[in-house]
Short mmCIF file of C-alpha atoms in Angstrom, two decimals:
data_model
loop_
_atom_site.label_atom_id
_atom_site.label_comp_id
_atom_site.label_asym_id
_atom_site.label_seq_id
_atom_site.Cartn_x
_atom_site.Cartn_y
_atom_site.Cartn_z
CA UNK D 30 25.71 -1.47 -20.47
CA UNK D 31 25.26 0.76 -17.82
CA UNK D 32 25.91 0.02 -14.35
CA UNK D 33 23.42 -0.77 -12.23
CA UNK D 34 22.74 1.64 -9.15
CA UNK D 35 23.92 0.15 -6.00
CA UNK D 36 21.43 0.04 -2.80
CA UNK D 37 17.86 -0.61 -2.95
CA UNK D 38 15.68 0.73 -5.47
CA UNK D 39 12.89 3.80 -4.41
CA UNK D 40 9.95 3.04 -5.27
CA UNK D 41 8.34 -0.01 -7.41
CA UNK D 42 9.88 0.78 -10.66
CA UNK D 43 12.91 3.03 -12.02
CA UNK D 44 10.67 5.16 -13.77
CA UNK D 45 8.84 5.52 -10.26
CA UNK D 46 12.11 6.12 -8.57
CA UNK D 47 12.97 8.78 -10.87
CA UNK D 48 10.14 10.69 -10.49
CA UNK D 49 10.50 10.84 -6.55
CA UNK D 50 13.45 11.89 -7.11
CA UNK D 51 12.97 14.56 -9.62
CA UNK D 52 9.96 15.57 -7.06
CA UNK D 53 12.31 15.65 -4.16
CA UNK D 54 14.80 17.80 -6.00
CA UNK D 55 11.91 20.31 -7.22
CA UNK D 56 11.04 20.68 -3.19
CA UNK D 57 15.04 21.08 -2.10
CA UNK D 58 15.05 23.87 -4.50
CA UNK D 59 11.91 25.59 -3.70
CA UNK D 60 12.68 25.32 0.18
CA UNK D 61 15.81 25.16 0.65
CA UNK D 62 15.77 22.03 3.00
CA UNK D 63 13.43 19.00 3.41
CA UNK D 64 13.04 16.12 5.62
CA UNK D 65 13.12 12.59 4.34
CA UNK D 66 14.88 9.51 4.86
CA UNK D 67 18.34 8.86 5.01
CA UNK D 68 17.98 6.37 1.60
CA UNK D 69 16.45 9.10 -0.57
CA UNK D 70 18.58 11.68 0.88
CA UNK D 71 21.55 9.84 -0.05
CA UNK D 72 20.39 9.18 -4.01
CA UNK D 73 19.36 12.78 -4.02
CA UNK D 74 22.30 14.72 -3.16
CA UNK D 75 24.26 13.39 -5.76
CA UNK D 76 21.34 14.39 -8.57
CA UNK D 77 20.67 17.75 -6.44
CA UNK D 78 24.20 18.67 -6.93
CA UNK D 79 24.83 18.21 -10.64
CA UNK D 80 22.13 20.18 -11.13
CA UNK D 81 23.34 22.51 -9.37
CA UNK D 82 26.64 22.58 -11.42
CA UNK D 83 24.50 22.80 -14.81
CA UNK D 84 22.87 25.86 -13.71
CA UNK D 85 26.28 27.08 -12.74
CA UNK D 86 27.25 26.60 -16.38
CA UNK D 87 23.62 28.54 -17.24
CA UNK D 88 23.69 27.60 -21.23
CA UNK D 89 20.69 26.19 -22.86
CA UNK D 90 21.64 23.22 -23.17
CA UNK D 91 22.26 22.89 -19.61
CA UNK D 92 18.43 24.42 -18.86
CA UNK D 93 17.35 21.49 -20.86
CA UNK D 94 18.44 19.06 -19.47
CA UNK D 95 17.60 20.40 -16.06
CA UNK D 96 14.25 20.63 -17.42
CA UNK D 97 13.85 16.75 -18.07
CA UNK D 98 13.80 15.96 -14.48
CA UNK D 99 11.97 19.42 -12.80
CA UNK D 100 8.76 20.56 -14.60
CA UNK D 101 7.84 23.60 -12.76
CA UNK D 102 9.33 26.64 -14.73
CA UNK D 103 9.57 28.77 -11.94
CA UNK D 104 11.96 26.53 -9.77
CA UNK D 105 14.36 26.29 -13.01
CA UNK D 106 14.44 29.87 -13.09
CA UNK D 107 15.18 30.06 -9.13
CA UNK D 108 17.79 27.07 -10.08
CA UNK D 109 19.36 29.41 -12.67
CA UNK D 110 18.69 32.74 -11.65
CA UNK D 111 19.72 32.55 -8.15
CA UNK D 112 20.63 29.48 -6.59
CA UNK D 113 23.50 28.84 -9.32
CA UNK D 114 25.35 32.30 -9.01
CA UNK D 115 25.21 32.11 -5.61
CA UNK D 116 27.70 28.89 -6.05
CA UNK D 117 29.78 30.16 -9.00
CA UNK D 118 32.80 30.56 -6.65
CA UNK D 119 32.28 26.83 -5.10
CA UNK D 120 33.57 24.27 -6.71
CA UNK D 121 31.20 21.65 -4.95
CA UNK D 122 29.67 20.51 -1.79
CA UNK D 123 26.14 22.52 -2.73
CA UNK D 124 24.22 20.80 0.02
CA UNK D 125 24.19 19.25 3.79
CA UNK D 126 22.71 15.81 5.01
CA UNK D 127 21.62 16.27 8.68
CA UNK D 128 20.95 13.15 10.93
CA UNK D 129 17.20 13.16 12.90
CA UNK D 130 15.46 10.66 14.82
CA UNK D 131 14.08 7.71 13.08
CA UNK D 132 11.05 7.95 11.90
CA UNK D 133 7.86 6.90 13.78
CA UNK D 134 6.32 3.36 12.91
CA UNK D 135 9.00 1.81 11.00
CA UNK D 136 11.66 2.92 12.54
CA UNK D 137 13.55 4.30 9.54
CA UNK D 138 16.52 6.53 9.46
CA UNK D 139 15.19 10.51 8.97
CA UNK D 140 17.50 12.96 8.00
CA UNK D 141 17.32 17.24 7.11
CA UNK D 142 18.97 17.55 3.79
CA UNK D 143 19.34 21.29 2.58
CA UNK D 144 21.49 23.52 0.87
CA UNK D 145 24.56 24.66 2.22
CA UNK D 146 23.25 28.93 1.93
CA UNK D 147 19.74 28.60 2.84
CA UNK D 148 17.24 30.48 0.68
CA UNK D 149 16.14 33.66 1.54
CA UNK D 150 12.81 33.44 0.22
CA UNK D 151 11.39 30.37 -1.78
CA UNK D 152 9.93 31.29 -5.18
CA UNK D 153 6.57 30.67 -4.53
CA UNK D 154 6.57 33.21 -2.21
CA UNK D 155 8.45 35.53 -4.40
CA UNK D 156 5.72 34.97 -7.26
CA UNK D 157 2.98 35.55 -4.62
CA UNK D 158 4.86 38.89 -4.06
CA UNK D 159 5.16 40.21 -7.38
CA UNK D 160 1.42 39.31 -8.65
CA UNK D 161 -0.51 40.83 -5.44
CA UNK D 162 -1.08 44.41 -6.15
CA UNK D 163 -0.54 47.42 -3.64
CA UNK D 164 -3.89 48.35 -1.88
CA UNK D 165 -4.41 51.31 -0.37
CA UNK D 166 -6.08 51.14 3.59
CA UNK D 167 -9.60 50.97 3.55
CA UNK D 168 -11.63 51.17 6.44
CA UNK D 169 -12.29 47.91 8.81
CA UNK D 170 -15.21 45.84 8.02
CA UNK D 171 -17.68 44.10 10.64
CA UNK D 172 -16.98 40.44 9.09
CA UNK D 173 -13.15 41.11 8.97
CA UNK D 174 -12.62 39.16 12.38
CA UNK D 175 -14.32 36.12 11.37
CA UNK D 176 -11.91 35.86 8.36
CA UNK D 177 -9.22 35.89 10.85
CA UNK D 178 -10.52 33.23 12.82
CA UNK D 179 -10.76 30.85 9.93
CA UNK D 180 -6.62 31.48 8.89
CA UNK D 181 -6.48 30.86 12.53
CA UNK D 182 -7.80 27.44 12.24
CA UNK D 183 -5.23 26.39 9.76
CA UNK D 184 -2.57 25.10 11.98
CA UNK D 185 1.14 23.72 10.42
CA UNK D 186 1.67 19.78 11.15
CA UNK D 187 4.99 18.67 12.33
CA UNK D 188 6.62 18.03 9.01
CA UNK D 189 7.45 20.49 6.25
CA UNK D 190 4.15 21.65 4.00
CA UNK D 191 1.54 19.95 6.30
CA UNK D 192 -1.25 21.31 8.58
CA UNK D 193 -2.72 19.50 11.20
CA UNK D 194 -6.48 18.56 10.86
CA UNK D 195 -9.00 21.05 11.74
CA UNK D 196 -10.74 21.11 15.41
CA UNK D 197 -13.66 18.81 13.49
CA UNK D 198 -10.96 17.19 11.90
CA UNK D 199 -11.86 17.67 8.67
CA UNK D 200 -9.04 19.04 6.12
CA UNK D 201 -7.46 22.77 6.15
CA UNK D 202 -8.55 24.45 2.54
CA UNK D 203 -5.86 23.10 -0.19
CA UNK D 204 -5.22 20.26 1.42
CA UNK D 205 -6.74 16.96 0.02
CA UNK D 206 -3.96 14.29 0.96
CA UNK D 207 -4.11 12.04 3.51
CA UNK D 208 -1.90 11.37 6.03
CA UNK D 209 -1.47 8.57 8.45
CA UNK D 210 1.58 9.25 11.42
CA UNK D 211 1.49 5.24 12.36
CA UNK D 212 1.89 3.55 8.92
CA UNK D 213 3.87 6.52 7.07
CA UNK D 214 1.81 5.96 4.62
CA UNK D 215 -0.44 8.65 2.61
CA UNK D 216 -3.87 8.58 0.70
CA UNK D 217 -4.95 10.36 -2.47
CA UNK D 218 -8.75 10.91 -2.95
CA UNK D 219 -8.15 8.21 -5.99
CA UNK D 220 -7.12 5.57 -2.93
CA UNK D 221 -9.71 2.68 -2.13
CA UNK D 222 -8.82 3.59 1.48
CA UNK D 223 -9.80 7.46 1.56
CA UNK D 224 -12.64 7.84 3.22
CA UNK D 225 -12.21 4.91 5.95
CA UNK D 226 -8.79 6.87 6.69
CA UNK D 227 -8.48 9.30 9.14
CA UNK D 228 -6.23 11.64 8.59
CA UNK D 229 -3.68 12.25 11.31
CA UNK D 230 -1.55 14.89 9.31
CA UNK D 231 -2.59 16.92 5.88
CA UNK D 232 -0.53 17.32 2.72
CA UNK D 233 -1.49 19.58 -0.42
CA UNK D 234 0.44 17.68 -3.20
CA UNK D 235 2.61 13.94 -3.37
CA UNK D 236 5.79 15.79 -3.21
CA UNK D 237 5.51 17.28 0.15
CA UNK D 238 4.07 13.96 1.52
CA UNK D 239 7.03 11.83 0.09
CA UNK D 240 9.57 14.70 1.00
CA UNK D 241 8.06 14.25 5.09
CA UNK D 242 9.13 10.38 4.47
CA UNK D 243 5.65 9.31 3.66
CA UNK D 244 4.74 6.67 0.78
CA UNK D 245 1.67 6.02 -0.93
CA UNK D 246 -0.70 3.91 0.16
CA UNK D 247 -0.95 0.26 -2.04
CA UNK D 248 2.59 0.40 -3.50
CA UNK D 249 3.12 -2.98 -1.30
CA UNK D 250 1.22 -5.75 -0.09
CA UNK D 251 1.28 -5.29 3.69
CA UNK D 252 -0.02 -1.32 3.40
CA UNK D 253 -2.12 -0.83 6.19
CA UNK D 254 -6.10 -0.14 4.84
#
């Protein structure tokens, strides 16, 4: 039988805990670093690392398996592409675990983990780059300003891949998830508890909310509504 993992389980299930951390891994390798707490940190690293070493290895049936645990295509090919022959002269010790302050409400442990050669550019970016097509200079247009005035308004919240609400406080464009700075917890617009929230910090997907150390609202009985 196999052994069972020592330490307290993430989440409310092991399917649920390996999905955080398949989601964790798929934001290490798109950023290059991301905040969380020390317990996830530690369960990640060891994951982040063999794949790491599988991508080193770059056979098919090492993309595979990689692909069992990350769905997004483009941060396999990142993973294979770059990331692993940038490490094909290292035998190990991929990434870094960096000690913060503990978290605000609970009190939990917070920690920077990242990889040990941060990435140059993270391949979102890169595909942003390669799809938007060169324009020549045209001539300034009258409504030009106020289109500038509305990226303005977009400003980044204090964890990685948030924005802080809007002067009206309502939510920057792409952003739907709720976040809530006192209870680390976070709100989808499926919650029972979405529209009484107010949102204190933005996220655009789960990931980046559970990467800043947040969890989802009614996964335990004392959430805050």
């Amino acid at each position: 039988m196999p052994t069972p993992t020592k330490g307290a389980r993430l989440g409310g299930s092991p399917a649920h805990e390996k999905l955080i951390l398949s989601n964790l891994a798929t934001s290490l390798f798109e950023h290059g670093a991301i905040t969380t707490t020390a317990a996830k940190a530690k369960r990640l690293q060891p994951l982040a690392e063999q794949m790491i070493t599988k991508a080193k290895r770059g056979d098919l049936n090492s993309r595979r398996q990689v692909m069992k645990r990350i769905k997004d295509k483009s941060v396999v090919h990142v993973l294979f592409t770059e990331i692993g022959e940038r490490y094909a002269d290292r035998p190990g010790g991929y990434t870094r675990i960096t000690k913060l302050g503990p978290r605000k409400g609970d009190n939990a442990p917070m920690v920077k983990i990242e990889l040990v050669e941060a990435l140059a550019d993270s391949p979102k970016a890169k595909k942003t780059a390669k799809k938007a097509p060169a324009k020549k200079a045209a001539a300034p247009k009258a409504d030009e300003p106020k289109a500038e005035e509305k990226v303005q308004d977009v400003v980044a919240g204090k964890f990685d891949n948030s924005a802080a609400p809007l002067e009206d406080g309502s939510a920057p464009e792409g952003f739907t998830i709720k976040g809530n700075e006192n209870s680390m917890k976070y709100h989808t617009t499926e919650s029972p508890w979405y529209d009484q929230t107010v949102a204190e910090v933005w996220f655009k997907t789960e990931a980046d909310a559970e990467a800043a150390g947040f969890a989802k609202a009614g996964e335990t009985e004392d959430d805050d509504k």
